[in-house]
């Protein structure tokens, strides 16, 4: 199971919410960081795909050294 790749798609702009859903606080961290932690507990091959608000969201990721982060330029 450690080799099973996990892709977290977090590229949307959260237009209706008015700010990035990825940065919502949930259980003491952001929604995205909680998702990343869970994915990393399952697999050592985790990729996060960001798009809208890339700079702001990528700065908030706490364990960058254990995951791959890709930017989708065509996120819309």
mmCIF file of C-alpha atoms in Angstrom, residues 6-72:
data_model
loop_
_atom_site.group_PDB
_atom_site.id
_atom_site.type_symbol
_atom_site.label_atom_id
_atom_site.label_comp_id
_atom_site.label_asym_id
_atom_site.label_seq_id
_atom_site.Cartn_x
_atom_site.Cartn_y
_atom_site.Cartn_z
ATOM 1 C CA UNK A 6 -2.329 9.528 -4.075
ATOM 2 C CA UNK A 7 -3.239 12.712 -5.923
ATOM 3 C CA UNK A 8 -4.912 15.562 -4.055
ATOM 4 C CA UNK A 9 -6.640 17.932 -6.471
ATOM 5 C CA UNK A 10 -6.800 21.329 -4.792
ATOM 6 C CA UNK A 11 -6.664 23.700 -7.758
ATOM 7 C CA UNK A 12 -10.026 25.459 -7.573
ATOM 8 C CA UNK A 13 -10.585 29.109 -6.698
ATOM 9 C CA UNK A 14 -13.415 28.588 -4.165
ATOM 10 C CA UNK A 15 -15.296 31.455 -5.786
ATOM 11 C CA UNK A 16 -18.592 30.915 -3.936
ATOM 12 C CA UNK A 17 -16.867 30.661 -0.543
ATOM 13 C CA UNK A 18 -14.919 33.867 -1.143
ATOM 14 C CA UNK A 19 -11.548 32.490 0.006
ATOM 15 C CA UNK A 20 -9.545 29.318 -0.530
ATOM 16 C CA UNK A 21 -11.239 26.212 0.870
ATOM 17 C CA UNK A 22 -7.781 24.679 1.094
ATOM 18 C CA UNK A 23 -6.994 27.175 3.888
ATOM 19 C CA UNK A 24 -10.117 26.515 5.977
ATOM 20 C CA UNK A 25 -9.171 25.608 9.535
ATOM 21 C CA UNK A 26 -10.120 22.054 10.478
ATOM 22 C CA UNK A 27 -8.969 20.062 13.507
ATOM 23 C CA UNK A 28 -6.149 22.469 14.380
ATOM 24 C CA UNK A 29 -4.724 22.878 10.877
ATOM 25 C CA UNK A 30 -5.860 23.734 7.366
ATOM 26 C CA UNK A 31 -8.159 21.444 5.433
ATOM 27 C CA UNK A 32 -5.405 20.846 2.898
ATOM 28 C CA UNK A 33 -2.720 20.042 5.492
ATOM 29 C CA UNK A 34 -5.078 17.579 7.171
ATOM 30 C CA UNK A 35 -5.702 15.910 3.804
ATOM 31 C CA UNK A 36 -1.963 15.756 3.123
ATOM 32 C CA UNK A 37 -1.226 14.233 6.535
ATOM 33 C CA UNK A 38 -3.846 11.546 5.978
ATOM 34 C CA UNK A 39 -2.551 10.797 2.486
ATOM 35 C CA UNK A 40 1.042 10.567 3.760
ATOM 36 C CA UNK A 41 -0.046 8.102 6.439
ATOM 37 C CA UNK A 42 -1.300 5.838 3.645
ATOM 38 C CA UNK A 43 1.325 6.326 0.935
ATOM 39 C CA UNK A 44 4.834 7.625 0.433
ATOM 40 C CA UNK A 45 3.865 8.811 -3.055
ATOM 41 C CA UNK A 46 1.651 11.890 -2.555
ATOM 42 C CA UNK A 47 1.156 14.634 -5.142
ATOM 43 C CA UNK A 48 -0.804 17.832 -4.531
ATOM 44 C CA UNK A 49 -2.048 19.752 -7.552
ATOM 45 C CA UNK A 50 -2.675 23.445 -6.973
ATOM 46 C CA UNK A 51 -3.870 26.152 -9.342
ATOM 47 C CA UNK A 52 -5.770 29.228 -8.208
ATOM 48 C CA UNK A 53 -4.020 31.095 -5.390
ATOM 49 C CA UNK A 54 -0.957 28.874 -5.851
ATOM 50 C CA UNK A 55 1.486 31.125 -3.962
ATOM 51 C CA UNK A 56 -0.731 31.619 -0.910
ATOM 52 C CA UNK A 57 -1.729 27.971 -0.652
ATOM 53 C CA UNK A 58 1.722 26.496 -1.305
ATOM 54 C CA UNK A 59 3.172 28.674 1.482
ATOM 55 C CA UNK A 60 0.671 27.156 3.919
ATOM 56 C CA UNK A 61 1.742 23.546 3.270
ATOM 57 C CA UNK A 62 3.777 22.381 6.245
ATOM 58 C CA UNK A 63 5.348 19.123 5.033
ATOM 59 C CA UNK A 64 6.581 20.064 1.552
ATOM 60 C CA UNK A 65 9.621 17.801 1.837
ATOM 61 C CA UNK A 66 7.483 14.627 1.840
ATOM 62 C CA UNK A 67 5.176 15.422 -1.101
ATOM 63 C CA UNK A 68 5.233 16.582 -4.713
ATOM 64 C CA UNK A 69 3.533 19.894 -5.473
ATOM 65 C CA UNK A 70 2.476 20.678 -9.027
ATOM 66 C CA UNK A 71 0.958 23.856 -10.413
ATOM 67 C CA UNK A 72 -1.874 23.541 -12.909
#
